[in-house]
C-alpha atoms as a PDB file:
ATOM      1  CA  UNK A   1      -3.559  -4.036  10.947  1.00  0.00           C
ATOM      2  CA  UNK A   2      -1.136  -4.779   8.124  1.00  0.00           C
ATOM      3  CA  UNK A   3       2.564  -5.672   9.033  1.00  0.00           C
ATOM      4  CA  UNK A   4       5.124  -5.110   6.027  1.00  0.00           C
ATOM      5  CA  UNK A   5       8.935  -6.075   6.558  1.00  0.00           C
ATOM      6  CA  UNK A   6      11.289  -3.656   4.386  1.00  0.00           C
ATOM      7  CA  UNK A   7      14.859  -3.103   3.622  1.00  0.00           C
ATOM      8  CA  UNK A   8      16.576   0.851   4.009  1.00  0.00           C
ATOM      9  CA  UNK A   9      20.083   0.619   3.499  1.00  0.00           C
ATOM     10  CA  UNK A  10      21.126  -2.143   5.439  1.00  0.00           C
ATOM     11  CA  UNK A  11      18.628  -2.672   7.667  1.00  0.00           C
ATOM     12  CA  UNK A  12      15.106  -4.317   8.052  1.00  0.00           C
ATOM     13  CA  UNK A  13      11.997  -2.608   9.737  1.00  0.00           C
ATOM     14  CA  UNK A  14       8.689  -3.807  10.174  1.00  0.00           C
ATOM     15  CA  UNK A  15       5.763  -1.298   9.073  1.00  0.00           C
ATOM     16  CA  UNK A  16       2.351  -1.293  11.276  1.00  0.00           C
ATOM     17  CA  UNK A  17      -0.274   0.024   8.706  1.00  0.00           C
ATOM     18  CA  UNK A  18      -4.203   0.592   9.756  1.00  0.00           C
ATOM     19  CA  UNK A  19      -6.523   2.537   7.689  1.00  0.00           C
ATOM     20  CA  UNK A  20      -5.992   5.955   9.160  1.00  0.00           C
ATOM     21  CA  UNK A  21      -1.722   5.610  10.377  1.00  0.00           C
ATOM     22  CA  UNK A  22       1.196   4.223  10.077  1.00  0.00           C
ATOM     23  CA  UNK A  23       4.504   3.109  12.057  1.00  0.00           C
ATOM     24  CA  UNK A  24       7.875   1.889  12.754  1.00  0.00           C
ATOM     25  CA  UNK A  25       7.746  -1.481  14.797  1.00  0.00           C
ATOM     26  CA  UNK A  26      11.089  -1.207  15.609  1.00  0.00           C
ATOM     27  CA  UNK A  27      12.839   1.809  13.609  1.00  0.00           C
ATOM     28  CA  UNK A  28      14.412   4.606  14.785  1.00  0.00           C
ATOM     29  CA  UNK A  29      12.952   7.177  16.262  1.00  0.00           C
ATOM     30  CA  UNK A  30      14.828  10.158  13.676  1.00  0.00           C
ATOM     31  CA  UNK A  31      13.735   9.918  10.428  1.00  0.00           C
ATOM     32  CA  UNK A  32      15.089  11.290   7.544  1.00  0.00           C
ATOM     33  CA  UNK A  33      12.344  12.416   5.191  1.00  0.00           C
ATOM     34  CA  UNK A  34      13.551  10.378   2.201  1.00  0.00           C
ATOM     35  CA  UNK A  35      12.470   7.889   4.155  1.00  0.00           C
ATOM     36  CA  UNK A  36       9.477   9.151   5.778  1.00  0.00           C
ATOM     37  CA  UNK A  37       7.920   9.781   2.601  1.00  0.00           C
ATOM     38  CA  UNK A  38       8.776   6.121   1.713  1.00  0.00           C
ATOM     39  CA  UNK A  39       7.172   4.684   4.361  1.00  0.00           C
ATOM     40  CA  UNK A  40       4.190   6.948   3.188  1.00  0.00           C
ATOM     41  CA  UNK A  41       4.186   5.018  -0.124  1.00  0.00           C
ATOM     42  CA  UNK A  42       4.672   1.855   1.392  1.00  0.00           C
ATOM     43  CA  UNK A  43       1.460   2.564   4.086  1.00  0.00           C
ATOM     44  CA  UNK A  44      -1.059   3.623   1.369  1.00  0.00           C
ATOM     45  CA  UNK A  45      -0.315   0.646  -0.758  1.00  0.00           C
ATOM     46  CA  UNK A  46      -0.774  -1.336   1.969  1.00  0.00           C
ATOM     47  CA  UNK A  47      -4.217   0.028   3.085  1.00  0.00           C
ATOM     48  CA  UNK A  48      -3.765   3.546   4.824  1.00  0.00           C
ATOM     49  CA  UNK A  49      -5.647   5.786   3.583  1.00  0.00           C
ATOM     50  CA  UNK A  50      -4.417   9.323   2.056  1.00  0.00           C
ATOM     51  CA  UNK A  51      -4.906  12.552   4.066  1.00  0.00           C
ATOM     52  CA  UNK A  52      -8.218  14.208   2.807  1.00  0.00           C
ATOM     53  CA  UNK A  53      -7.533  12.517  -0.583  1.00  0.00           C
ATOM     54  CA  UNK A  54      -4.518  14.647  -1.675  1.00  0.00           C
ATOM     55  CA  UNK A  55      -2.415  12.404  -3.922  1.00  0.00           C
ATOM     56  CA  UNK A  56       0.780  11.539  -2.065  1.00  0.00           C
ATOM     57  CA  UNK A  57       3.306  11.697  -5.084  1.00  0.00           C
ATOM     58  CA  UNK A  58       2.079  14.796  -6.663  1.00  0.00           C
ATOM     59  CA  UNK A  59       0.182  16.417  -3.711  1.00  0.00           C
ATOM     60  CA  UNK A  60      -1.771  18.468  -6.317  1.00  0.00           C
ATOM     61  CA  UNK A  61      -4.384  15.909  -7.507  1.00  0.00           C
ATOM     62  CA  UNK A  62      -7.030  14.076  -5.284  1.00  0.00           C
ATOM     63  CA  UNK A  63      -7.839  10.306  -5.568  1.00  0.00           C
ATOM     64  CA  UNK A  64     -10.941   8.970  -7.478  1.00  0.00           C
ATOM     65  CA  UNK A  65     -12.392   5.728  -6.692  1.00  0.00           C
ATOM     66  CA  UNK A  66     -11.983   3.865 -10.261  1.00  0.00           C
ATOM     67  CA  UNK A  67     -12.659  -0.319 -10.679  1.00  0.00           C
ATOM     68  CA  UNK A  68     -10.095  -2.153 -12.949  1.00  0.00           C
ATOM     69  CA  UNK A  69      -8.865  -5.599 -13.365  1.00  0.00           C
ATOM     70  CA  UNK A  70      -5.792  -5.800 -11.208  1.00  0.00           C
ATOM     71  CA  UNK A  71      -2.761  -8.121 -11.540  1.00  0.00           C
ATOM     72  CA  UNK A  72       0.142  -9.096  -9.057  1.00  0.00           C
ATOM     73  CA  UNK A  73       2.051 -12.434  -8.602  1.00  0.00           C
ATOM     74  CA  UNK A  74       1.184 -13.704 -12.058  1.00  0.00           C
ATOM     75  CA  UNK A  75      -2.718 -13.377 -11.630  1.00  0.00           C
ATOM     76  CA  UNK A  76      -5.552 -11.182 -12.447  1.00  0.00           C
ATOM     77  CA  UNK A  77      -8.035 -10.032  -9.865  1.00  0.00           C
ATOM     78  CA  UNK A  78     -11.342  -8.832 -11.652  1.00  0.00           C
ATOM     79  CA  UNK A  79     -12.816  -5.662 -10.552  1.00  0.00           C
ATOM     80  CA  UNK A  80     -10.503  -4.417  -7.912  1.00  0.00           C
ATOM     81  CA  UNK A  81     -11.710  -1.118  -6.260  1.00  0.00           C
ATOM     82  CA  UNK A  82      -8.466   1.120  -6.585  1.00  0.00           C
ATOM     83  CA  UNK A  83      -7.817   4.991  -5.867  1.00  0.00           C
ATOM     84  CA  UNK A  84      -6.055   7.017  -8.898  1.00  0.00           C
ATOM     85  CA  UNK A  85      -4.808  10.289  -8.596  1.00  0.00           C
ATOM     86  CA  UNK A  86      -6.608  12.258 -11.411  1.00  0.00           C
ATOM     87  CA  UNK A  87      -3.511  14.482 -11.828  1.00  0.00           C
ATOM     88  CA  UNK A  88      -0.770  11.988 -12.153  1.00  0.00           C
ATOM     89  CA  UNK A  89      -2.487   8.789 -12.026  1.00  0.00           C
ATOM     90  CA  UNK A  90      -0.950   7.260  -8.743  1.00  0.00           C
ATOM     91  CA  UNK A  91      -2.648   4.355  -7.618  1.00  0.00           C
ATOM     92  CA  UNK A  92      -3.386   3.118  -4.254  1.00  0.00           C
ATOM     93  CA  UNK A  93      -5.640   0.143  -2.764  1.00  0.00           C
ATOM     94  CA  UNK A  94      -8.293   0.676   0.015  1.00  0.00           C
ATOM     95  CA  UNK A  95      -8.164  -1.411   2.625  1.00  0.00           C
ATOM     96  CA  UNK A  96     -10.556  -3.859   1.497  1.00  0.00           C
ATOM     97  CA  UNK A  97      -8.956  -4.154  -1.988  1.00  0.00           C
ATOM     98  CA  UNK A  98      -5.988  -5.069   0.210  1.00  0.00           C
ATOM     99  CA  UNK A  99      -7.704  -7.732   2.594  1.00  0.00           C
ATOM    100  CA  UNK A 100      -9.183  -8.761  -0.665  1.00  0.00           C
ATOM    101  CA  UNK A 101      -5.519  -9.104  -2.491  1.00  0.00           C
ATOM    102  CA  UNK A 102      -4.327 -11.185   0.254  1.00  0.00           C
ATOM    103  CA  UNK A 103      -6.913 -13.375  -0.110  1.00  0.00           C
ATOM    104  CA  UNK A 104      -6.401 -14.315  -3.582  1.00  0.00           C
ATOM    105  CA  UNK A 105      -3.082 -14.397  -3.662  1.00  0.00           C
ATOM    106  CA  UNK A 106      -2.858 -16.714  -0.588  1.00  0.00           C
ATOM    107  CA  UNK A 107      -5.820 -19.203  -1.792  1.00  0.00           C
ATOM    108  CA  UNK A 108      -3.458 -19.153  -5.677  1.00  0.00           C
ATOM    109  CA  UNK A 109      -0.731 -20.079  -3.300  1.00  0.00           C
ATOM    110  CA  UNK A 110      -2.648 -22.956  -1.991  1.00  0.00           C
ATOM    111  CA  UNK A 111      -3.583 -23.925  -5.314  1.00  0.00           C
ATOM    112  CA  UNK A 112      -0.510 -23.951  -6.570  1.00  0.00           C
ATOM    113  CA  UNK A 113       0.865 -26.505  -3.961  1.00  0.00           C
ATOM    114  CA  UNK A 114      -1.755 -29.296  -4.086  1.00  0.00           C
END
């Protein structure tokens, strides 16, 4: 499970993210939808995993599993398995892209230090 602080409005929440749901730690328990579909966003790039495929931002198109090179924090991870939306070309990462991700990033971290 995947915990992700973020900021709406003025507050913080905490998001609990597994492959198949996702959660408010400590929200509210009436959510608007703008914010509902945020926390969507936030859960599949985080490792959830779309609903039968349907792309979440165009909810016409259906992911396809596609390997890229894939940079964040100033580094390049080579041959990251992603999802892409065929329509509209979202992009998510499966779970183990994301354990993978924090791995990297972490152990650059710990490079950077020494």
């Amino acid at each position: 499970m995947n915990k992700v602080k973020f900021y709406w409005g003025e507050e913080t929440y905490t998001l609990c993210v597994t492959q198949d749901d996702c959660w408010l730690e400590d929200g509210p328990s009436d959510i608007s939808d703008r914010m509902l579909k945020g926390m969507d966003e936030l859960a599949l790039e985080n490792g959830m995993l779309p609903p039968e495929g349907l792309c979440v931002e165009c909810y016409k198109g259906k992911y396809v599993d596609v390997v890229e090179d894939y940079h964040i924090a100033g580094i390049t991870i080579k041959d990251l398995n992603l999802h892409r939306c065929y329509r509209c070309g979202h992009t998510t990462l499966p779970w183990t892209s994301v354990e993978r991700v924090d791995k990297e990033t972490q152990t650059q971290k710990g490079n950077q230090i020494k």
